[in-house]
PDB file of C-alpha atoms in Angstrom:
ATOM      1  CA  PRO A 141     -13.171  -7.184  24.792  1.00  0.00           C
ATOM      2  CA  PRO A 142      -9.679  -8.119  25.820  1.00  0.00           C
ATOM      3  CA  ARG A 143      -6.741  -5.556  25.234  1.00  0.00           C
ATOM      4  CA  GLY A 144      -5.045  -6.029  21.988  1.00  0.00           C
ATOM      5  CA  SER A 145      -8.469  -7.640  20.318  1.00  0.00           C
ATOM      6  CA  GLY A 146      -9.164  -4.623  17.939  1.00  0.00           C
ATOM      7  CA  VAL A 147      -8.247  -4.281  14.229  1.00  0.00           C
ATOM      8  CA  ALA A 148      -6.916  -1.050  12.829  1.00  0.00           C
ATOM      9  CA  VAL A 149      -8.021  -0.467   9.368  1.00  0.00           C
ATOM     10  CA  ILE A 150      -5.694   1.938   7.573  1.00  0.00           C
ATOM     11  CA  PRO A 151      -6.911   2.701   3.820  1.00  0.00           C
ATOM     12  CA  VAL A 152      -4.049   2.910   0.926  1.00  0.00           C
ATOM     13  CA  TYR A 153      -6.435   4.047  -2.322  1.00  0.00           C
ATOM     14  CA  GLY A 154      -5.290   5.810  -5.607  1.00  0.00           C
ATOM     15  CA  ILE A 155      -1.571   7.176  -6.368  1.00  0.00           C
ATOM     16  CA  ILE A 156       0.834   6.783  -3.803  1.00  0.00           C
ATOM     17  CA  ALA A 157       3.222   9.946  -3.311  1.00  0.00           C
ATOM     18  CA  GLN A 158       5.319  11.092  -0.246  1.00  0.00           C
ATOM     19  CA  HIS A 159       3.678  14.327  -0.021  1.00  0.00           C
ATOM     20  CA  MET A 160       0.186  13.564  -1.767  1.00  0.00           C
ATOM     21  CA  ALA A 161      -2.209  16.744  -1.017  1.00  0.00           C
ATOM     22  CA  GLN A 162      -5.090  15.818   1.231  1.00  0.00           C
ATOM     23  CA  VAL A 163      -8.368  17.289   1.774  1.00  0.00           C
ATOM     24  CA  ASP A 164      -9.988  15.135   4.681  1.00  0.00           C
ATOM     25  CA  ASP A 165      -7.562  12.109   5.545  1.00  0.00           C
ATOM     26  CA  ILE A 166      -4.854  10.246   3.931  1.00  0.00           C
ATOM     27  CA  SER A 167      -7.199   8.789   0.943  1.00  0.00           C
ATOM     28  CA  SER A 168      -9.086  12.003  -0.074  1.00  0.00           C
ATOM     29  CA  GLY A 169      -8.615  13.398  -3.274  1.00  0.00           C
ATOM     30  CA  GLY A 170      -7.516  10.321  -5.110  1.00  0.00           C
ATOM     31  CA  GLY A 171      -4.274   9.752  -3.529  1.00  0.00           C
ATOM     32  CA  THR A 172      -2.247   8.409  -0.447  1.00  0.00           C
ATOM     33  CA  SER A 173       0.691   9.948   1.214  1.00  0.00           C
ATOM     34  CA  THR A 174       3.303   7.734   2.627  1.00  0.00           C
ATOM     35  CA  GLU A 175       4.145  10.183   5.350  1.00  0.00           C
ATOM     36  CA  GLU A 176       0.487  10.071   6.601  1.00  0.00           C
ATOM     37  CA  VAL A 177       0.134   6.006   6.168  1.00  0.00           C
ATOM     38  CA  GLY A 178       3.411   5.810   8.173  1.00  0.00           C
ATOM     39  CA  ALA A 179       2.098   7.942  10.822  1.00  0.00           C
ATOM     40  CA  ALA A 180      -1.289   5.971  11.077  1.00  0.00           C
ATOM     41  CA  PHE A 181       0.727   2.811  11.177  1.00  0.00           C
ATOM     42  CA  ASP A 182       2.695   4.281  14.033  1.00  0.00           C
ATOM     43  CA  ALA A 183      -0.320   5.225  15.977  1.00  0.00           C
ATOM     44  CA  ALA A 184      -1.712   1.672  15.669  1.00  0.00           C
ATOM     45  CA  LEU A 185       1.146   0.010  16.801  1.00  0.00           C
ATOM     46  CA  ALA A 186       1.119   1.908  19.766  1.00  0.00           C
ATOM     47  CA  ASN A 187      -2.613   1.595  20.224  1.00  0.00           C
ATOM     48  CA  PRO A 188      -2.761  -1.069  23.217  1.00  0.00           C
ATOM     49  CA  ASP A 189      -6.407  -2.083  21.771  1.00  0.00           C
ATOM     50  CA  VAL A 190      -5.039  -2.905  18.690  1.00  0.00           C
ATOM     51  CA  GLY A 191      -3.906  -6.739  17.954  1.00  0.00           C
ATOM     52  CA  THR A 192      -4.017  -6.408  13.910  1.00  0.00           C
ATOM     53  CA  ILE A 193      -3.117  -3.982  11.542  1.00  0.00           C
ATOM     54  CA  VAL A 194      -4.925  -3.926   8.051  1.00  0.00           C
ATOM     55  CA  LEU A 195      -3.701  -1.956   5.109  1.00  0.00           C
ATOM     56  CA  ALA A 196      -6.887  -1.929   2.832  1.00  0.00           C
ATOM     57  CA  VAL A 197      -5.036  -1.512  -0.545  1.00  0.00           C
ATOM     58  CA  ASP A 198      -6.651  -0.312  -3.674  1.00  0.00           C
ATOM     59  CA  SER A 199      -3.965   1.463  -5.767  1.00  0.00           C
ATOM     60  CA  PRO A 200      -2.076   1.321  -9.132  1.00  0.00           C
ATOM     61  CA  GLY A 201       1.399   2.472  -7.303  1.00  0.00           C
ATOM     62  CA  GLY A 202       2.897   5.776  -7.713  1.00  0.00           C
ATOM     63  CA  THR A 203       6.123   7.061  -7.058  1.00  0.00           C
ATOM     64  CA  VAL A 204       9.399   5.571  -5.664  1.00  0.00           C
ATOM     65  CA  TYR A 205      10.119   8.365  -3.099  1.00  0.00           C
ATOM     66  CA  GLY A 206       8.990   7.417   0.312  1.00  0.00           C
ATOM     67  CA  VAL A 207       7.895   4.141  -0.442  1.00  0.00           C
ATOM     68  CA  PRO A 208      11.217   2.349   0.678  1.00  0.00           C
ATOM     69  CA  GLU A 209      11.009   3.953   3.938  1.00  0.00           C
ATOM     70  CA  LEU A 210       7.409   3.129   4.511  1.00  0.00           C
ATOM     71  CA  ALA A 211       7.958  -0.461   3.763  1.00  0.00           C
ATOM     72  CA  ALA A 212      10.937  -0.879   6.350  1.00  0.00           C
ATOM     73  CA  LYS A 213       8.421   0.778   8.976  1.00  0.00           C
ATOM     74  CA  ILE A 214       5.947  -1.887   7.703  1.00  0.00           C
ATOM     75  CA  PHE A 215       8.520  -4.748   7.864  1.00  0.00           C
ATOM     76  CA  ALA A 216      10.066  -3.634  11.191  1.00  0.00           C
ATOM     77  CA  ALA A 217       6.474  -4.069  12.679  1.00  0.00           C
ATOM     78  CA  ARG A 218       6.415  -7.682  12.182  1.00  0.00           C
ATOM     79  CA  GLY A 219       6.681  -9.535  15.715  1.00  0.00           C
ATOM     80  CA  GLN A 220       5.240  -6.996  17.187  1.00  0.00           C
ATOM     81  CA  LYS A 221       1.291  -6.946  16.055  1.00  0.00           C
ATOM     82  CA  ARG A 222      -0.092  -8.986  12.977  1.00  0.00           C
ATOM     83  CA  VAL A 223       0.037  -6.813   9.744  1.00  0.00           C
ATOM     84  CA  ILE A 224      -2.014  -7.829   6.813  1.00  0.00           C
ATOM     85  CA  ALA A 225      -2.238  -6.227   3.358  1.00  0.00           C
ATOM     86  CA  SER A 226      -5.969  -6.778   1.619  1.00  0.00           C
ATOM     87  CA  GLY A 227      -6.323  -5.880  -1.600  1.00  0.00           C
ATOM     88  CA  ALA A 228      -9.684  -5.055  -3.460  1.00  0.00           C
ATOM     89  CA  GLY A 229      -9.341  -3.698  -7.024  1.00  0.00           C
ATOM     90  CA  LEU A 230      -5.699  -2.932  -7.717  1.00  0.00           C
ATOM     91  CA  MET A 231      -2.439  -3.856  -5.468  1.00  0.00           C
ATOM     92  CA  ALA A 232       0.079  -3.126  -8.111  1.00  0.00           C
ATOM     93  CA  SER A 233       3.686  -1.544  -8.097  1.00  0.00           C
ATOM     94  CA  ALA A 234       4.284   0.621  -5.353  1.00  0.00           C
ATOM     95  CA  ALA A 235       1.145  -0.618  -3.512  1.00  0.00           C
ATOM     96  CA  TYR A 236       2.443  -3.989  -3.824  1.00  0.00           C
ATOM     97  CA  TRP A 237       5.829  -3.086  -2.633  1.00  0.00           C
ATOM     98  CA  LEU A 238       4.078  -2.047   0.925  1.00  0.00           C
ATOM     99  CA  ALA A 239       1.912  -4.877   0.631  1.00  0.00           C
ATOM    100  CA  SER A 240       4.580  -7.458   0.020  1.00  0.00           C
ATOM    101  CA  GLN A 241       6.105  -6.424   4.014  1.00  0.00           C
ATOM    102  CA  ALA A 242       3.293  -7.359   5.647  1.00  0.00           C
ATOM    103  CA  ASP A 243       2.768 -10.705   7.409  1.00  0.00           C
ATOM    104  CA  GLU A 244       0.159 -11.773   5.036  1.00  0.00           C
ATOM    105  CA  ILE A 245      -1.322 -10.503   1.899  1.00  0.00           C
ATOM    106  CA  VAL A 246      -5.389 -11.058   0.784  1.00  0.00           C
ATOM    107  CA  ALA A 247      -6.690 -10.256  -2.446  1.00  0.00           C
ATOM    108  CA  SER A 248     -10.145 -10.311  -3.116  1.00  0.00           C
ATOM    109  CA  PRO A 249     -11.160 -12.534  -6.138  1.00  0.00           C
ATOM    110  CA  SER A 250     -11.525  -9.727  -8.622  1.00  0.00           C
ATOM    111  CA  THR A 251      -8.111  -7.976  -7.675  1.00  0.00           C
ATOM    112  CA  GLU A 252      -5.370  -7.737  -9.851  1.00  0.00           C
ATOM    113  CA  VAL A 253      -1.623  -7.779  -8.184  1.00  0.00           C
ATOM    114  CA  GLY A 254       1.868  -7.566  -9.141  1.00  0.00           C
ATOM    115  CA  SER A 255       3.334  -4.977 -11.614  1.00  0.00           C
ATOM    116  CA  ILE A 256       6.929  -5.049  -9.817  1.00  0.00           C
ATOM    117  CA  GLY A 257       9.166  -2.729 -11.742  1.00  0.00           C
ATOM    118  CA  VAL A 258       9.986   0.588 -12.403  1.00  0.00           C
ATOM    119  CA  TYR A 259       9.817   3.012 -15.408  1.00  0.00           C
ATOM    120  CA  GLY A 260      10.612   6.300 -16.360  1.00  0.00           C
ATOM    121  CA  ALA A 261       9.572   8.401 -19.963  1.00  0.00           C
ATOM    122  CA  HIS A 262      11.179  11.171 -21.660  1.00  0.00           C
ATOM    123  CA  LEU A 263       9.454  13.084 -24.283  1.00  0.00           C
ATOM    124  CA  ASP A 264      11.250  14.128 -27.294  1.00  0.00           C
ATOM    125  CA  THR A 265       9.578  16.811 -29.222  1.00  0.00           C
ATOM    126  CA  SER A 266      12.463  18.104 -31.546  1.00  0.00           C
ATOM    127  CA  ALA A 267      11.417  17.007 -34.301  1.00  0.00           C
ATOM    128  CA  ALA A 268       7.832  18.387 -34.196  1.00  0.00           C
ATOM    129  CA  ASP A 269       8.804  21.401 -32.944  1.00  0.00           C
ATOM    130  CA  GLU A 270      11.049  21.896 -36.088  1.00  0.00           C
ATOM    131  CA  GLN A 271       8.479  21.136 -38.211  1.00  0.00           C
ATOM    132  CA  ALA A 272       6.287  23.661 -36.645  1.00  0.00           C
ATOM    133  CA  GLY A 273       8.917  26.488 -36.331  1.00  0.00           C
ATOM    134  CA  LEU A 274       9.520  26.666 -33.067  1.00  0.00           C
ATOM    135  CA  LYS A 275      12.935  26.592 -31.407  1.00  0.00           C
ATOM    136  CA  VAL A 276      13.581  25.751 -27.693  1.00  0.00           C
ATOM    137  CA  GLN A 277      16.534  27.486 -25.998  1.00  0.00           C
ATOM    138  CA  ILE A 278      17.695  26.343 -22.620  1.00  0.00           C
ATOM    139  CA  PHE A 279      19.930  27.956 -20.179  1.00  0.00           C
ATOM    140  CA  SER A 280      21.688  25.965 -17.441  1.00  0.00           C
ATOM    141  CA  ALA A 281      24.595  25.622 -15.108  1.00  0.00           C
ATOM    142  CA  GLY A 282      26.268  22.362 -14.514  1.00  0.00           C
ATOM    143  CA  LYS A 283      27.423  19.864 -16.836  1.00  0.00           C
ATOM    144  CA  TYR A 284      24.184  17.457 -16.557  1.00  0.00           C
ATOM    145  CA  LYS A 285      21.622  20.037 -15.419  1.00  0.00           C
ATOM    146  CA  ALA A 286      19.816  20.169 -18.717  1.00  0.00           C
ATOM    147  CA  GLU A 287      20.281  16.538 -19.815  1.00  0.00           C
ATOM    148  CA  GLY A 288      16.708  15.542 -19.402  1.00  0.00           C
ATOM    149  CA  ALA A 289      15.042  18.492 -20.396  1.00  0.00           C
ATOM    150  CA  MET A 290      11.910  18.068 -22.003  1.00  0.00           C
ATOM    151  CA  GLY A 291      11.754  18.367 -25.768  1.00  0.00           C
ATOM    152  CA  ARG A 292      15.262  17.825 -26.198  1.00  0.00           C
ATOM    153  CA  PRO A 293      16.684  14.364 -27.554  1.00  0.00           C
ATOM    154  CA  LEU A 294      18.468  12.524 -25.049  1.00  0.00           C
ATOM    155  CA  THR A 295      22.229  11.797 -25.504  1.00  0.00           C
ATOM    156  CA  GLU A 296      23.614   7.993 -25.041  1.00  0.00           C
ATOM    157  CA  GLU A 297      25.268   8.859 -21.938  1.00  0.00           C
ATOM    158  CA  ALA A 298      22.159  10.849 -20.685  1.00  0.00           C
ATOM    159  CA  ALA A 299      19.965   7.670 -21.515  1.00  0.00           C
ATOM    160  CA  ALA A 300      22.625   5.270 -19.733  1.00  0.00           C
ATOM    161  CA  ALA A 301      22.459   7.611 -16.492  1.00  0.00           C
ATOM    162  CA  TRP A 302      18.424   7.412 -16.726  1.00  0.00           C
ATOM    163  CA  GLN A 303      18.468   3.488 -17.192  1.00  0.00           C
ATOM    164  CA  ALA A 304      21.058   3.211 -14.360  1.00  0.00           C
ATOM    165  CA  ARG A 305      18.742   5.206 -11.879  1.00  0.00           C
ATOM    166  CA  VAL A 306      15.863   2.923 -13.001  1.00  0.00           C
ATOM    167  CA  ASP A 307      17.553  -0.089 -12.339  1.00  0.00           C
ATOM    168  CA  GLU A 308      18.977   1.091  -9.095  1.00  0.00           C
ATOM    169  CA  MET A 309      15.310   1.462  -7.954  1.00  0.00           C
ATOM    170  CA  TYR A 310      14.298  -1.523  -9.420  1.00  0.00           C
ATOM    171  CA  GLY A 311      16.733  -3.415  -7.591  1.00  0.00           C
ATOM    172  CA  MET A 312      15.321  -1.869  -3.873  1.00  0.00           C
ATOM    173  CA  PHE A 313      11.971  -2.992  -5.158  1.00  0.00           C
ATOM    174  CA  VAL A 314      13.134  -6.670  -5.671  1.00  0.00           C
ATOM    175  CA  LYS A 315      15.100  -6.754  -2.765  1.00  0.00           C
ATOM    176  CA  ASP A 316      12.334  -5.495  -0.073  1.00  0.00           C
ATOM    177  CA  VAL A 317       9.803  -7.671  -1.978  1.00  0.00           C
ATOM    178  CA  ALA A 318      12.060 -10.885  -1.768  1.00  0.00           C
ATOM    179  CA  ARG A 319      12.768  -9.815   1.852  1.00  0.00           C
ATOM    180  CA  GLY A 320       8.986  -9.509   2.604  1.00  0.00           C
ATOM    181  CA  ARG A 321       7.939 -12.701   0.538  1.00  0.00           C
ATOM    182  CA  SER A 322      10.925 -14.927   1.925  1.00  0.00           C
ATOM    183  CA  ALA A 323      11.906 -15.467  -1.911  1.00  0.00           C
ATOM    184  CA  ARG A 324      15.497 -15.056  -3.666  1.00  0.00           C
ATOM    185  CA  PRO A 325      15.785 -12.390  -5.660  1.00  0.00           C
ATOM    186  CA  ALA A 326      16.073 -14.002  -8.951  1.00  0.00           C
ATOM    187  CA  ASP A 327      12.886 -15.602  -8.092  1.00  0.00           C
ATOM    188  CA  VAL A 328      10.872 -12.000  -8.128  1.00  0.00           C
ATOM    189  CA  ARG A 329      13.062 -11.031 -11.296  1.00  0.00           C
ATOM    190  CA  GLY A 330      12.237 -13.859 -13.390  1.00  0.00           C
ATOM    191  CA  GLY A 331       8.744 -14.608 -11.735  1.00  0.00           C
ATOM    192  CA  TYR A 332       5.996 -12.686 -10.031  1.00  0.00           C
ATOM    193  CA  GLY A 333       4.670 -11.613 -13.127  1.00  0.00           C
ATOM    194  CA  GLU A 334       7.902  -9.676 -14.408  1.00  0.00           C
ATOM    195  CA  GLY A 335       6.073  -6.323 -14.275  1.00  0.00           C
ATOM    196  CA  ARG A 336       2.623  -7.203 -15.348  1.00  0.00           C
ATOM    197  CA  VAL A 337      -0.282  -7.630 -13.051  1.00  0.00           C
ATOM    198  CA  VAL A 338      -2.082 -11.107 -12.938  1.00  0.00           C
ATOM    199  CA  GLY A 339      -5.379 -11.915 -11.107  1.00  0.00           C
ATOM    200  CA  ALA A 340      -5.883 -12.955  -7.695  1.00  0.00           C
ATOM    201  CA  ALA A 341      -5.950 -16.896  -8.345  1.00  0.00           C
ATOM    202  CA  GLN A 342      -2.829 -16.784 -10.430  1.00  0.00           C
ATOM    203  CA  ALA A 343      -1.062 -14.475  -7.979  1.00  0.00           C
ATOM    204  CA  LYS A 344      -1.722 -17.330  -4.838  1.00  0.00           C
ATOM    205  CA  GLU A 345      -0.145 -19.831  -7.414  1.00  0.00           C
ATOM    206  CA  ILE A 346       2.927 -17.929  -7.659  1.00  0.00           C
ATOM    207  CA  GLY A 347       3.339 -16.644  -4.464  1.00  0.00           C
ATOM    208  CA  LEU A 348       2.353 -12.722  -4.703  1.00  0.00           C
ATOM    209  CA  VAL A 349      -0.274 -13.555  -2.024  1.00  0.00           C
ATOM    210  CA  ASP A 350      -1.341 -15.687   0.482  1.00  0.00           C
ATOM    211  CA  ARG A 351      -5.222 -16.169   0.282  1.00  0.00           C
ATOM    212  CA  VAL A 352      -8.005 -15.156  -1.875  1.00  0.00           C
ATOM    213  CA  ALA A 353     -10.822 -13.443   0.026  1.00  0.00           C
ATOM    214  CA  THR A 354     -12.581 -10.069   0.810  1.00  0.00           C
ATOM    215  CA  LEU A 355     -11.842  -7.138   3.266  1.00  0.00           C
ATOM    216  CA  GLU A 356     -14.471  -8.051   5.190  1.00  0.00           C
ATOM    217  CA  GLU A 357     -13.954 -11.678   5.242  1.00  0.00           C
ATOM    218  CA  THR A 358     -10.374 -11.099   6.223  1.00  0.00           C
ATOM    219  CA  ILE A 359     -11.475  -8.829   9.332  1.00  0.00           C
ATOM    220  CA  GLN A 360     -14.358 -11.261  10.566  1.00  0.00           C
ATOM    221  CA  ARG A 361     -11.421 -13.729  10.570  1.00  0.00           C
ATOM    222  CA  GLU A 362      -9.100 -11.784  12.748  1.00  0.00           C
ATOM    223  CA  LEU A 363     -11.997 -10.783  15.225  1.00  0.00           C
ATOM    224  CA  LYS A 364     -13.645 -14.184  15.206  1.00  0.00           C
ATOM    225  CA  PRO A 365     -11.400 -15.691  17.830  1.00  0.00           C
ATOM    226  CA  ARG A 366     -11.548 -12.878  20.107  1.00  0.00           C
ATOM    227  CA  ALA A 367     -15.425 -11.901  19.520  1.00  0.00           C
ATOM    228  CA  ARG A 368     -18.410 -12.393  21.695  1.00  0.00           C
ATOM    229  CA  PRO A 369     -22.029 -13.198  20.821  1.00  0.00           C
ATOM    230  CA  PRO A 370     -23.767  -9.957  19.910  1.00  0.00           C
ATOM    231  CA  GLY A 371     -26.705  -8.899  21.155  1.00  0.00           C
ATOM    232  CA  LYS A 372     -29.760  -7.149  19.637  1.00  0.00           C
ATOM    233  CA  HIS A 373     -28.934  -4.535  16.806  1.00  0.00           C
ATOM    234  CA  GLY A 374     -25.239  -6.048  16.697  1.00  0.00           C
ATOM    235  CA  GLN A 375     -24.612  -4.982  20.347  1.00  0.00           C
ATOM    236  CA  ARG A 376     -22.639  -6.891  22.886  1.00  0.00           C
ATOM    237  CA  ARG A 377     -24.895  -8.482  25.715  1.00  0.00           C
ATOM    238  CA  ARG A 378     -23.793  -6.589  28.917  1.00  0.00           C
ATOM    239  CA  GLY A 379     -24.622  -8.125  32.566  1.00  0.00           C
ATOM    240  CA  ARG A 380     -27.069  -5.424  34.682  1.00  0.00           C
ATOM    241  CA  GLY A 381     -25.216  -2.645  36.126  1.00  0.00           C
ATOM    242  CA  ALA A 382     -21.969  -3.568  33.860  1.00  0.00           C
ATOM    243  CA  LYS A 383     -20.033  -0.259  32.711  1.00  0.00           C
ATOM    244  CA  PRO A 384     -20.944   0.472  28.827  1.00  0.00           C
ATOM    245  CA  GLU A 385     -18.216   0.078  26.618  1.00  0.00           C
ATOM    246  CA  GLU A 386     -16.186   2.251  24.911  1.00  0.00           C
ATOM    247  CA  PRO A 387     -17.673   2.600  21.191  1.00  0.00           C
ATOM    248  CA  PRO A 388     -15.349   1.820  18.460  1.00  0.00           C
ATOM    249  CA  CYS A 389     -14.136   4.626  16.158  1.00  0.00           C
ATOM    250  CA  ASP A 390     -16.852   3.814  13.342  1.00  0.00           C
ATOM    251  CA  ARG A 391     -19.815   1.736  13.836  1.00  0.00           C
ATOM    252  CA  GLY A 392     -21.423   2.197  10.076  1.00  0.00           C
ATOM    253  CA  LYS A 393     -20.419   0.504   6.720  1.00  0.00           C
ATOM    254  CA  LEU A 394     -16.835  -0.803   6.683  1.00  0.00           C
ATOM    255  CA  GLY A 395     -15.994   1.757   3.670  1.00  0.00           C
ATOM    256  CA  ARG A 396     -16.259   4.283   6.757  1.00  0.00           C
ATOM    257  CA  VAL A 397     -13.839   3.064   8.894  1.00  0.00           C
ATOM    258  CA  VAL A 398     -11.652   5.536   9.813  1.00  0.00           C
ATOM    259  CA  VAL A 399      -7.922   5.741   9.604  1.00  0.00           C
ATOM    260  CA  ALA A 400      -6.238   3.623  12.386  1.00  0.00           C
ATOM    261  CA  GLY A 401      -9.967   3.195  13.189  1.00  0.00           C
ATOM    262  CA  VAL A 402     -10.082   0.170  15.597  1.00  0.00           C
ATOM    263  CA  VAL A 403     -12.938  -2.418  14.701  1.00  0.00           C
ATOM    264  CA  ARG A 404     -14.191  -4.870  17.234  1.00  0.00           C
ATOM    265  CA  GLU A 405     -17.079  -5.734  15.148  1.00  0.00           C
ATOM    266  CA  LEU A 406     -18.275  -5.891  11.931  1.00  0.00           C
ATOM    267  CA  HIS A 407     -21.467  -3.750  11.386  1.00  0.00           C
ATOM    268  CA  THR A 408     -24.027  -3.046   8.247  1.00  0.00           C
ATOM    269  CA  ALA A 409     -25.845  -0.505   9.530  1.00  0.00           C
ATOM    270  CA  ASP A 410     -27.100   1.762   6.667  1.00  0.00           C
TER     271      ASP A 410
END
């Protein structure tokens, strides 16, 4: 195939965290590492055989740490290669933060999209501890070091400080979504679900996604203009004496495509 005609598929599955522990690849163990996704994204950008990068997303989101940096990397790739975020299941919160930086966002019909917002929680068990006859003593140094200690009530000052941090992170989230979707921050804050997830059809109506389609359909669409008619068993026809083509990284089911694997044809072999 022509150079630059391949599609790199990078999974973004499960909880997103900066240093998510992994076993095999970036999507093992129920989570995704922003650092590993960033490395796979860089590799796809540098691969001359790749023309399109697809982020295959099924994630409820995760922590904020590392997400703005990866979002900036994805946005900066615009104009270099086509980047598509394809959701199947959940594309929410931090996962949508990343997806919003792609050139196009696609959601499968059953996907839920959105959850643009940030929250934190503090558990005050002081009343229950007192009733149980427990007394917690905390030793700390630094005026505010222990103000968020679990089990203790928050002072008004501490609660205000926590809310300020949440508001700051939310502002970063909104700003990036507005940049990626060519929208006004006010429209993101006042629309786009306001922290809720919505179905794929509604997500398209309000501008959260660009089209409703499956991951398979998205890859087929990207490959179609560059694909040649396959021969027997899905292999390309080659003239007599022609050099064998280098096989793609994975020729099995779509779900087995390796990280940054270049897909030149869509195979469904068992």
